PDB file of C-alpha atoms and ligand atoms in Angstrom:
ATOM      1  CA  MET A1093     -24.988 -55.939 146.881  1.00  0.00           C
ATOM      2  CA  SER A1094     -26.283 -59.494 146.616  1.00  0.00           C
ATOM      3  CA  SER A1095     -27.051 -61.332 143.410  1.00  0.00           C
ATOM      4  CA  THR A1096     -30.514 -62.110 144.837  1.00  0.00           C
ATOM      5  CA  LEU A1097     -31.300 -58.400 144.883  1.00  0.00           C
ATOM      6  CA  LYS A1098     -30.198 -58.111 141.276  1.00  0.00           C
ATOM      7  CA  GLU A1099     -32.204 -61.150 140.184  1.00  0.00           C
ATOM      8  CA  ASN A1100     -35.291 -59.679 141.826  1.00  0.00           C
ATOM      9  CA  LEU A1101     -34.741 -56.281 140.275  1.00  0.00           C
ATOM     10  CA  ASN A1102     -37.537 -56.724 137.764  1.00  0.00           C
ATOM     11  CA  ILE A1103     -37.363 -53.292 136.171  1.00  0.00           C
ATOM     12  CA  VAL A1104     -38.738 -51.979 132.901  1.00  0.00           C
ATOM     13  CA  ILE A1105     -36.602 -49.565 130.890  1.00  0.00           C
ATOM     14  CA  ARG A1106     -38.222 -47.414 128.242  1.00  0.00           C
ATOM     15  CA  THR A1107     -38.438 -44.013 126.543  1.00  0.00           C
ATOM     16  CA  LEU A1108     -41.149 -41.453 127.390  1.00  0.00           C
ATOM     17  CA  SER A1109     -43.543 -39.601 125.140  1.00  0.00           C
ATOM     18  CA  LEU A1110     -43.481 -35.813 125.652  1.00  0.00           C
ATOM     19  CA  PRO A1111     -46.754 -35.819 127.681  1.00  0.00           C
ATOM     20  CA  GLU A1112     -45.375 -38.615 129.880  1.00  0.00           C
ATOM     21  CA  PHE A1113     -42.125 -36.700 130.360  1.00  0.00           C
ATOM     22  CA  LYS A1114     -44.100 -33.639 131.470  1.00  0.00           C
ATOM     23  CA  ASP A1115     -46.205 -35.758 133.851  1.00  0.00           C
ATOM     24  CA  LEU A1116     -43.118 -37.367 135.386  1.00  0.00           C
ATOM     25  CA  LEU A1117     -40.898 -34.288 135.495  1.00  0.00           C
ATOM     26  CA  ASN A1118     -41.402 -33.612 139.223  1.00  0.00           C
ATOM     27  CA  LYS A1119     -40.615 -37.230 140.043  1.00  0.00           C
ATOM     28  CA  LEU A1120     -37.486 -37.124 137.856  1.00  0.00           C
ATOM     29  CA  ILE A1121     -36.349 -33.975 139.681  1.00  0.00           C
ATOM     30  CA  GLU A1122     -36.758 -35.821 143.011  1.00  0.00           C
ATOM     31  CA  ILE A1123     -34.694 -38.730 141.698  1.00  0.00           C
ATOM     32  CA  TYR A1124     -31.953 -36.335 140.571  1.00  0.00           C
ATOM     33  CA  GLN A1125     -31.892 -34.635 143.996  1.00  0.00           C
ATOM     34  CA  SER A1126     -31.909 -37.961 145.838  1.00  0.00           C
ATOM     35  CA  GLY A1127     -29.268 -39.568 143.596  1.00  0.00           C
ATOM     36  CA  TYR A1128     -26.840 -36.673 143.962  1.00  0.00           C
ATOM     37  CA  LYS A1129     -27.084 -36.368 147.781  1.00  0.00           C
ATOM     38  CA  GLY A1130     -23.525 -35.923 149.021  1.00  0.00           C
ATOM     39  CA  LEU A1131     -22.285 -34.972 145.542  1.00  0.00           C
ATOM     40  CA  GLU A1132     -23.696 -31.447 145.489  1.00  0.00           C
ATOM     41  CA  LYS A1133     -20.664 -29.882 143.812  1.00  0.00           C
ATOM     42  CA  TYR A1134     -21.339 -31.931 140.682  1.00  0.00           C
ATOM     43  CA  ALA A1135     -25.051 -31.269 140.425  1.00  0.00           C
ATOM     44  CA  TYR A1136     -27.512 -28.427 139.941  1.00  0.00           C
ATOM     45  CA  GLN A1137     -28.990 -27.369 143.275  1.00  0.00           C
ATOM     46  CA  LYS A1138     -31.840 -24.999 142.458  1.00  0.00           C
ATOM     47  CA  ARG A1139     -35.085 -26.705 141.501  1.00  0.00           C
ATOM     48  CA  HIS A1140     -35.538 -24.282 138.611  1.00  0.00           C
ATOM     49  CA  ASP A1141     -32.077 -25.165 137.213  1.00  0.00           C
ATOM     50  CA  ILE A1142     -32.697 -28.907 137.571  1.00  0.00           C
ATOM     51  CA  LYS A1143     -36.011 -28.554 135.747  1.00  0.00           C
ATOM     52  CA  SER A1144     -34.421 -26.622 132.847  1.00  0.00           C
ATOM     53  CA  TYR A1145     -31.576 -29.128 132.684  1.00  0.00           C
ATOM     54  CA  LEU A1146     -33.906 -32.149 132.538  1.00  0.00           C
ATOM     55  CA  LYS A1147     -35.998 -30.461 129.833  1.00  0.00           C
ATOM     56  CA  TRP A1148     -32.815 -29.812 127.832  1.00  0.00           C
ATOM     57  CA  LEU A1149     -31.756 -33.444 128.288  1.00  0.00           C
ATOM     58  CA  TYR A1150     -35.088 -34.737 126.996  1.00  0.00           C
ATOM     59  CA  LYS A1151     -35.226 -32.295 124.075  1.00  0.00           C
ATOM     60  CA  THR A1152     -31.650 -33.066 122.978  1.00  0.00           C
ATOM     61  CA  ASP A1153     -32.525 -36.653 122.048  1.00  0.00           C
ATOM     62  CA  PRO A1154     -35.855 -38.071 123.341  1.00  0.00           C
ATOM     63  CA  GLU A1155     -34.926 -41.508 121.962  1.00  0.00           C
ATOM     64  CA  SER A1156     -31.892 -41.566 124.268  1.00  0.00           C
ATOM     65  CA  PHE A1157     -33.781 -40.494 127.390  1.00  0.00           C
ATOM     66  CA  LEU A1158     -34.513 -43.792 129.123  1.00  0.00           C
ATOM     67  CA  VAL A1159     -36.290 -44.290 132.418  1.00  0.00           C
ATOM     68  CA  ALA A1160     -36.112 -47.354 134.691  1.00  0.00           C
ATOM     69  CA  PHE A1161     -39.465 -48.252 136.268  1.00  0.00           C
ATOM     70  CA  LYS A1162     -40.099 -50.609 139.165  1.00  0.00           C
ATOM     71  CA  ASN A1163     -43.762 -51.366 139.782  1.00  0.00           C
ATOM     72  CA  ASN A1164     -44.616 -48.488 137.410  1.00  0.00           C
ATOM     73  CA  ARG A1165     -42.602 -46.061 139.544  1.00  0.00           C
ATOM     74  CA  PRO A1166     -39.523 -44.335 138.053  1.00  0.00           C
ATOM     75  CA  ILE A1167     -36.321 -45.115 139.988  1.00  0.00           C
ATOM     76  CA  GLY A1168     -33.593 -43.862 137.662  1.00  0.00           C
ATOM     77  CA  PHE A1169     -32.858 -42.436 134.248  1.00  0.00           C
ATOM     78  CA  ILE A1170     -30.152 -42.014 131.649  1.00  0.00           C
ATOM     79  CA  ALA A1171     -29.979 -39.212 129.091  1.00  0.00           C
ATOM     80  CA  GLY A1172     -27.725 -39.329 126.088  1.00  0.00           C
ATOM     81  CA  CYS A1173     -27.286 -38.051 122.587  1.00  0.00           C
ATOM     82  CA  ARG A1174     -26.808 -40.405 119.657  1.00  0.00           C
ATOM     83  CA  PHE A1175     -24.933 -37.875 117.530  1.00  0.00           C
ATOM     84  CA  TRP A1176     -22.619 -35.695 119.581  1.00  0.00           C
ATOM     85  CA  GLN A1177     -19.647 -33.712 118.259  1.00  0.00           C
ATOM     86  CA  ASP A1178     -16.560 -34.398 120.311  1.00  0.00           C
ATOM     87  CA  LYS A1179     -13.547 -32.102 119.727  1.00  0.00           C
ATOM     88  CA  LEU A1180     -11.131 -35.039 119.753  1.00  0.00           C
ATOM     89  CA  TYR A1181     -13.107 -37.951 118.302  1.00  0.00           C
ATOM     90  CA  GLY A1182     -15.639 -36.266 116.006  1.00  0.00           C
ATOM     91  CA  GLU A1183     -19.149 -37.731 116.107  1.00  0.00           C
ATOM     92  CA  ILE A1184     -19.657 -40.158 118.980  1.00  0.00           C
ATOM     93  CA  GLY A1185     -22.448 -41.308 121.292  1.00  0.00           C
ATOM     94  CA  GLU A1186     -22.558 -39.181 124.442  1.00  0.00           C
ATOM     95  CA  ILE A1187     -24.027 -39.847 127.867  1.00  0.00           C
ATOM     96  CA  HIS A1188     -25.029 -36.578 129.486  1.00  0.00           C
ATOM     97  CA  GLU A1189     -26.630 -37.920 132.651  1.00  0.00           C
ATOM     98  CA  LEU A1190     -27.192 -41.128 134.559  1.00  0.00           C
ATOM     99  CA  VAL A1191     -28.771 -41.094 137.987  1.00  0.00           C
ATOM    100  CA  VAL A1192     -30.421 -43.691 140.190  1.00  0.00           C
ATOM    101  CA  ASP A1193     -32.662 -42.880 143.164  1.00  0.00           C
ATOM    102  CA  LYS A1194     -30.504 -43.292 146.314  1.00  0.00           C
ATOM    103  CA  PRO A1195     -32.425 -46.263 147.854  1.00  0.00           C
ATOM    104  CA  PHE A1196     -32.079 -48.150 144.563  1.00  0.00           C
ATOM    105  CA  GLN A1197     -28.351 -47.558 144.001  1.00  0.00           C
ATOM    106  CA  GLY A1198     -26.059 -50.587 144.035  1.00  0.00           C
ATOM    107  CA  LYS A1199     -28.774 -52.950 142.790  1.00  0.00           C
ATOM    108  CA  GLY A1200     -27.854 -53.088 139.102  1.00  0.00           C
ATOM    109  CA  VAL A1201     -30.193 -50.319 137.863  1.00  0.00           C
ATOM    110  CA  GLY A1202     -27.405 -48.029 136.582  1.00  0.00           C
ATOM    111  CA  LYS A1203     -25.768 -50.952 134.798  1.00  0.00           C
ATOM    112  CA  LYS A1204     -29.017 -51.890 133.019  1.00  0.00           C
ATOM    113  CA  LEU A1205     -29.662 -48.291 131.913  1.00  0.00           C
ATOM    114  CA  LEU A1206     -26.104 -47.964 130.635  1.00  0.00           C
ATOM    115  CA  GLN A1207     -26.197 -51.295 128.803  1.00  0.00           C
ATOM    116  CA  GLU A1208     -29.425 -50.336 127.057  1.00  0.00           C
ATOM    117  CA  THR A1209     -27.878 -47.055 125.894  1.00  0.00           C
ATOM    118  CA  ILE A1210     -24.702 -48.790 124.704  1.00  0.00           C
ATOM    119  CA  ASN A1211     -26.817 -51.215 122.666  1.00  0.00           C
ATOM    120  CA  ASN A1212     -28.678 -48.288 121.102  1.00  0.00           C
ATOM    121  CA  PHE A1213     -25.446 -46.415 120.259  1.00  0.00           C
ATOM    122  CA  LYS A1214     -23.611 -49.449 118.852  1.00  0.00           C
ATOM    123  CA  LYS A1215     -25.171 -49.341 115.421  1.00  0.00           C
ATOM    124  CA  ASP A1216     -23.890 -45.778 114.770  1.00  0.00           C
ATOM    125  CA  HIS A1217     -20.641 -45.509 116.704  1.00  0.00           C
ATOM    126  CA  ASP A1218     -17.615 -47.340 118.056  1.00  0.00           C
ATOM    127  CA  LYS A1219     -17.090 -44.887 120.921  1.00  0.00           C
ATOM    128  CA  ILE A1220     -19.171 -43.538 123.757  1.00  0.00           C
ATOM    129  CA  GLY A1221     -18.140 -40.623 125.968  1.00  0.00           C
ATOM    130  CA  LEU A1222     -19.134 -38.868 129.177  1.00  0.00           C
ATOM    131  CA  TRP A1223     -17.912 -36.314 131.718  1.00  0.00           C
ATOM    132  CA  VAL A1224     -17.819 -37.143 135.435  1.00  0.00           C
ATOM    133  CA  GLY A1225     -16.745 -35.151 138.517  1.00  0.00           C
ATOM    134  CA  GLU A1226     -13.093 -35.774 139.402  1.00  0.00           C
ATOM    135  CA  HIS A1227     -13.917 -36.851 142.989  1.00  0.00           C
ATOM    136  CA  ASN A1228     -17.177 -38.637 142.232  1.00  0.00           C
ATOM    137  CA  ASP A1229     -15.490 -41.889 143.267  1.00  0.00           C
ATOM    138  CA  GLN A1230     -18.609 -44.055 143.144  1.00  0.00           C
ATOM    139  CA  ALA A1231     -19.472 -43.059 139.581  1.00  0.00           C
ATOM    140  CA  ILE A1232     -15.840 -43.300 138.417  1.00  0.00           C
ATOM    141  CA  ALA A1233     -15.561 -46.824 139.909  1.00  0.00           C
ATOM    142  CA  PHE A1234     -18.878 -47.739 138.262  1.00  0.00           C
ATOM    143  CA  TYR A1235     -17.816 -46.458 134.823  1.00  0.00           C
ATOM    144  CA  LYS A1236     -14.397 -48.142 135.069  1.00  0.00           C
ATOM    145  CA  LYS A1237     -16.152 -51.396 135.892  1.00  0.00           C
ATOM    146  CA  MET A1238     -18.310 -50.841 132.804  1.00  0.00           C
ATOM    147  CA  GLY A1239     -15.194 -50.519 130.629  1.00  0.00           C
ATOM    148  CA  PHE A1240     -14.702 -46.728 130.433  1.00  0.00           C
ATOM    149  CA  LYS A1241     -11.201 -45.260 130.575  1.00  0.00           C
ATOM    150  CA  VAL A1242     -10.133 -41.779 131.642  1.00  0.00           C
ATOM    151  CA  GLY A1243      -9.136 -39.858 128.517  1.00  0.00           C
ATOM    152  CA  GLY A1244      -8.549 -36.339 129.840  1.00  0.00           C
ATOM    153  CA  GLN A1245      -9.637 -33.661 132.285  1.00  0.00           C
ATOM    154  CA  VAL A1246     -11.052 -30.143 131.980  1.00  0.00           C
ATOM    155  CA  GLY A1247     -11.328 -28.316 135.305  1.00  0.00           C
ATOM    156  CA  LYS A1248     -13.121 -30.572 137.808  1.00  0.00           C
ATOM    157  CA  TRP A1249     -14.504 -32.858 135.064  1.00  0.00           C
ATOM    158  CA  LEU A1250     -12.883 -36.108 133.904  1.00  0.00           C
ATOM    159  CA  ARG A1251     -13.466 -37.243 130.337  1.00  0.00           C
ATOM    160  CA  MET A1252     -14.215 -40.977 130.101  1.00  0.00           C
ATOM    161  CA  ILE A1253     -14.428 -42.951 126.889  1.00  0.00           C
ATOM    162  CA  LYS A1254     -15.453 -46.516 126.111  1.00  0.00           C
ATOM    163  CA  GLU A1255     -14.932 -48.424 122.878  1.00  0.00           C
ATOM    164  CA  ILE A1256     -18.191 -50.157 121.973  1.00  0.00           C
TER     165      ILE A1256
HETATM  166  N1  ACO B 869     -17.320 -49.013 143.721  1.00  0.00           N
HETATM  167  C1  ACO B 869     -17.015 -50.063 142.923  1.00  0.00           C
HETATM  168  N2  ACO B 869     -17.888 -50.604 142.037  1.00  0.00           N
HETATM  169  C2  ACO B 869     -19.106 -50.052 141.979  1.00  0.00           C
HETATM  170  C3  ACO B 869     -19.509 -48.958 142.758  1.00  0.00           C
HETATM  171  C4  ACO B 869     -18.545 -48.446 143.674  1.00  0.00           C
HETATM  172  N3  ACO B 869     -18.810 -47.424 144.487  1.00  0.00           N
HETATM  173  N4  ACO B 869     -20.797 -48.630 142.460  1.00  0.00           N
HETATM  174  C5  ACO B 869     -21.197 -49.516 141.531  1.00  0.00           C
HETATM  175  N5  ACO B 869     -20.174 -50.345 141.233  1.00  0.00           N
HETATM  176  C6  ACO B 869     -20.190 -51.482 140.337  1.00  0.00           C
HETATM  177  C7  ACO B 869     -21.104 -52.538 140.924  1.00  0.00           C
HETATM  178  O1  ACO B 869     -20.390 -53.375 141.781  1.00  0.00           O
HETATM  179  C8  ACO B 869     -21.623 -53.272 139.729  1.00  0.00           C
HETATM  180  O2  ACO B 869     -20.727 -54.257 139.295  1.00  0.00           O
HETATM  181  P1  ACO B 869     -21.230 -55.794 139.104  1.00  0.00           P
HETATM  182  O3  ACO B 869     -22.386 -55.752 138.138  1.00  0.00           O
HETATM  183  O4  ACO B 869     -20.029 -56.489 138.587  1.00  0.00           O
HETATM  184  O5  ACO B 869     -21.633 -56.222 140.477  1.00  0.00           O
HETATM  185  C9  ACO B 869     -21.634 -52.188 138.622  1.00  0.00           C
HETATM  186  O6  ACO B 869     -20.776 -51.125 139.087  1.00  0.00           O
HETATM  187  C10 ACO B 869     -23.011 -51.684 138.373  1.00  0.00           C
HETATM  188  O7  ACO B 869     -23.527 -51.130 139.577  1.00  0.00           O
HETATM  189  P2  ACO B 869     -25.030 -50.648 139.696  1.00  0.00           P
HETATM  190  O8  ACO B 869     -25.649 -51.246 140.913  1.00  0.00           O
HETATM  191  O9  ACO B 869     -25.750 -50.857 138.415  1.00  0.00           O
HETATM  192  O10 ACO B 869     -24.835 -49.069 139.938  1.00  0.00           O
HETATM  193  P3  ACO B 869     -25.988 -48.031 140.348  1.00  0.00           P
HETATM  194  O11 ACO B 869     -27.331 -48.520 140.030  1.00  0.00           O
HETATM  195  O12 ACO B 869     -25.751 -47.582 141.741  1.00  0.00           O
HETATM  196  O13 ACO B 869     -25.665 -46.802 139.369  1.00  0.00           O
HETATM  197  C11 ACO B 869     -24.598 -44.639 139.464  1.00  0.00           C
HETATM  198  C12 ACO B 869     -24.394 -46.173 139.411  1.00  0.00           C
HETATM  199  C13 ACO B 869     -25.415 -44.188 138.281  1.00  0.00           C
HETATM  200  C14 ACO B 869     -23.219 -43.986 139.443  1.00  0.00           C
HETATM  201  C15 ACO B 869     -25.381 -44.312 140.781  1.00  0.00           C
HETATM  202  O14 ACO B 869     -24.611 -44.682 141.865  1.00  0.00           O
HETATM  203  C16 ACO B 869     -25.788 -42.841 140.921  1.00  0.00           C
HETATM  204  O15 ACO B 869     -26.905 -42.471 140.575  1.00  0.00           O
HETATM  205  N6  ACO B 869     -24.893 -41.985 141.457  1.00  0.00           N
HETATM  206  C17 ACO B 869     -25.201 -40.562 141.706  1.00  0.00           C
HETATM  207  C18 ACO B 869     -25.324 -39.767 140.430  1.00  0.00           C
HETATM  208  C19 ACO B 869     -24.039 -39.835 139.626  1.00  0.00           C
HETATM  209  O16 ACO B 869     -22.939 -39.645 140.132  1.00  0.00           O
HETATM  210  N7  ACO B 869     -24.193 -40.110 138.317  1.00  0.00           N
HETATM  211  C20 ACO B 869     -23.073 -40.173 137.355  1.00  0.00           C
HETATM  212  C21 ACO B 869     -22.646 -38.796 136.994  1.00  0.00           C
HETATM  213  S1  ACO B 869     -21.636 -38.732 135.519  1.00  0.00           S
HETATM  214  C22 ACO B 869     -22.802 -38.785 134.252  1.00  0.00           C
HETATM  215  O17 ACO B 869     -23.962 -38.862 134.480  1.00  0.00           O
HETATM  216  C23 ACO B 869     -22.297 -38.814 132.846  1.00  0.00           C
END
């Protein structure tokens, strides 16, 4: 992962209108499938389930559904919720999903998407939370690097929290 690659990243991160989301849905499904290759036990497998999940993610908080574009082509997305009820912490910012197309992983795309979301959540909250698969080592290492700490576990899912 060279710094040159990161400097040349040149991506645009933005929200989608509902018509745009509908237009891009098939591409977003492909990104999800590509990003989760090798991590099947932590991801939906059936196309129908992925489609319903992505629609739910968008509907939950369209303002927190951000897509990274390179040369007008989507290469990753993050989906969150600005006002999420956590059993332990009350209302916090929640990240439901973050996925980068496999060929673009390790180039700083996930970091940029996460930073943008953190900036958006900062004005309302001092905590941000997410769930990640207990053996999803790459994502756990990524989130630890980004300042998240493990705060619990339910079944195969680790709870991670970051003070923002
Ligand atoms: N080990 C150690 N550090 C790592 C690793 C790793 N395997 N992967 C990334 N990092 C570090 C990088 O070194 C980098 O640090 P730096 O800026 O100091 O150099 C930092 O994390 C950011 O890395 P990015 O290149 O931005 O990470 P990427 O674009 O690959 O996105 C992500 C990370 C989202 C986990 C991606 O790999 C992915 O899509 N994985 C599959 C889907 C997935 O597991 N998503 C998370 C599920 S949990 C949820 O969504 C709430």
